[in-house]
Coordinates of C-alpha atoms in Angstrom, one line a residue:
Q173 CA -9.6 -11.3 -5.6
V174 CA -9.2 -9.6 -8.9
Q175 CA -6.7 -10.4 -11.6
L176 CA -5.7 -7.9 -14.3
V177 CA -4.2 -8.9 -17.6
E178 CA -2.7 -6.1 -19.7
S179 CA -1.9 -6.1 -23.4
G180 CA -1.0 -3.7 -26.2
G181 CA 2.4 -2.1 -25.2
G182 CA 5.3 -1.9 -27.6
L183 CA 7.6 0.3 -29.5
V184 CA 6.3 3.2 -31.6
Q185 CA 7.8 6.3 -33.2
A186 CA 7.0 9.8 -31.8
G187 CA 3.6 10.9 -33.2
G188 CA 2.4 7.4 -33.4
S189 CA -0.4 5.6 -31.6
L190 CA -0.9 2.6 -29.3
R191 CA -3.9 1.1 -27.6
L192 CA -3.6 -0.6 -24.3
S193 CA -6.2 -3.1 -22.9
C194 CA -6.7 -4.5 -19.4
A195 CA -9.1 -7.3 -18.7
A196 CA -10.2 -7.9 -15.1
S197 CA -11.4 -11.3 -13.8
G198 CA -12.4 -12.7 -10.5
T199 CA -14.7 -11.3 -7.9
I200 CA -15.5 -7.9 -9.3
S201 CA -17.7 -5.3 -7.6
S202 CA -19.9 -3.6 -10.2
I203 CA -19.0 -0.2 -8.6
N204 CA -15.3 0.4 -9.2
T205 CA -12.7 2.5 -10.8
M206 CA -10.3 1.2 -13.4
G207 CA -7.4 3.1 -14.8
W208 CA -3.8 3.4 -15.9
Y209 CA -0.7 4.6 -14.2
R210 CA 2.8 4.7 -15.5
Q211 CA 6.3 4.6 -14.1
A212 CA 9.4 5.8 -16.0
P213 CA 12.9 4.8 -15.0
G214 CA 14.0 6.7 -11.9
K215 CA 10.6 8.3 -11.4
Q216 CA 7.6 7.6 -9.2
R217 CA 4.5 5.9 -10.5
E218 CA 2.0 8.5 -11.7
L219 CA -1.6 8.7 -12.7
V220 CA -2.4 8.6 -16.4
A221 CA -6.2 8.2 -16.6
T222 CA -9.0 6.6 -14.6
A223 CA -12.6 5.8 -15.4
T224 CA -15.4 4.9 -13.0
S225 CA -18.0 2.3 -13.6
G226 CA -20.4 5.2 -13.7
G227 CA -18.7 6.8 -16.6
F228 CA -16.6 9.5 -15.0
T229 CA -13.1 10.0 -16.4
N230 CA -10.0 11.7 -15.1
Y231 CA -6.7 12.5 -16.9
A232 CA -3.3 13.7 -16.1
A233 CA -2.7 17.1 -17.6
S234 CA 0.2 15.8 -19.5
V235 CA -2.0 13.4 -21.5
K236 CA -5.2 15.3 -21.8
G237 CA -6.2 15.7 -25.4
R238 CA -3.9 12.9 -26.6
F239 CA -5.0 9.9 -24.6
T240 CA -8.6 8.5 -24.2
I241 CA -9.7 6.0 -21.6
S242 CA -12.7 3.9 -22.1
R243 CA -14.2 0.8 -20.6
D244 CA -16.6 -2.0 -21.4
N245 CA -18.3 -2.8 -18.2
A246 CA -19.8 -6.0 -19.6
K247 CA -16.3 -7.3 -20.3
N248 CA -14.7 -5.8 -17.3
T249 CA -12.1 -4.3 -19.6
V250 CA -10.6 -0.9 -19.7
Y251 CA -8.7 0.6 -22.7
L252 CA -6.3 3.4 -23.2
Q253 CA -6.0 4.9 -26.7
M254 CA -2.8 6.8 -26.9
N255 CA -2.3 9.2 -29.8
S256 CA 0.4 11.7 -30.6
L257 CA 2.8 9.8 -28.5
K258 CA 6.0 11.6 -27.2
P259 CA 9.3 10.2 -26.0
E260 CA 8.4 11.4 -22.5
D261 CA 5.5 8.9 -22.6
T262 CA 8.0 6.1 -22.4
A263 CA 7.3 4.1 -19.3
V264 CA 5.8 0.9 -17.9
Y265 CA 2.1 1.3 -17.9
Y266 CA 0.1 -0.4 -15.1
C267 CA -3.6 -1.2 -15.0
N268 CA -5.3 -0.6 -11.7
F269 CA -8.6 -1.8 -10.3
R270 CA -10.1 -0.1 -7.2
T271 CA -13.3 -0.4 -5.2
R272 CA -14.7 0.3 -1.8
I273 CA -17.6 -2.1 -2.0
P274 CA -18.0 -4.3 0.0
L275 CA -14.5 -3.4 1.3
P276 CA -11.6 -1.3 0.1
Y277 CA -9.6 -3.3 -2.5
D278 CA -6.8 -2.3 -4.8
A279 CA -5.3 -4.5 -7.5
W280 CA -2.5 -4.0 -10.1
G281 CA -1.6 -5.5 -13.4
Q282 CA 1.9 -6.8 -14.2
G283 CA 2.7 -3.8 -16.3
T284 CA 3.3 -3.3 -20.0
Q285 CA 6.2 -1.5 -21.6
V286 CA 5.5 1.5 -23.9
T287 CA 8.6 2.9 -25.6
V288 CA 8.4 6.0 -27.9
S289 CA 11.4 6.7 -30.0
S290 CA 12.2 10.2 -31.2

């Protein structure tokens, strides 16, 4: 099993920045994808950004150019640097770990609140 611990959420004014971190522990396949999803009140959970252990990244169109995902494979940690934050970025942000080796496996963090005031 994989456990995910997130940190870095909080309250920030529009235009500000925050950095989220997510550390994975447990039995971790070296081939995996880690990423961030978010869920605003009354909305479905949506992809923010993902990064594979091989270095490929993917972003939602709404955050491209403002958010940067990175990871430290040695520490099994993924980061999300969020710049130029907007009120519409307000949501609970969830870390996700996903692998297919040796078997499909999906884990979620507990979520961290990000609130952007206008």
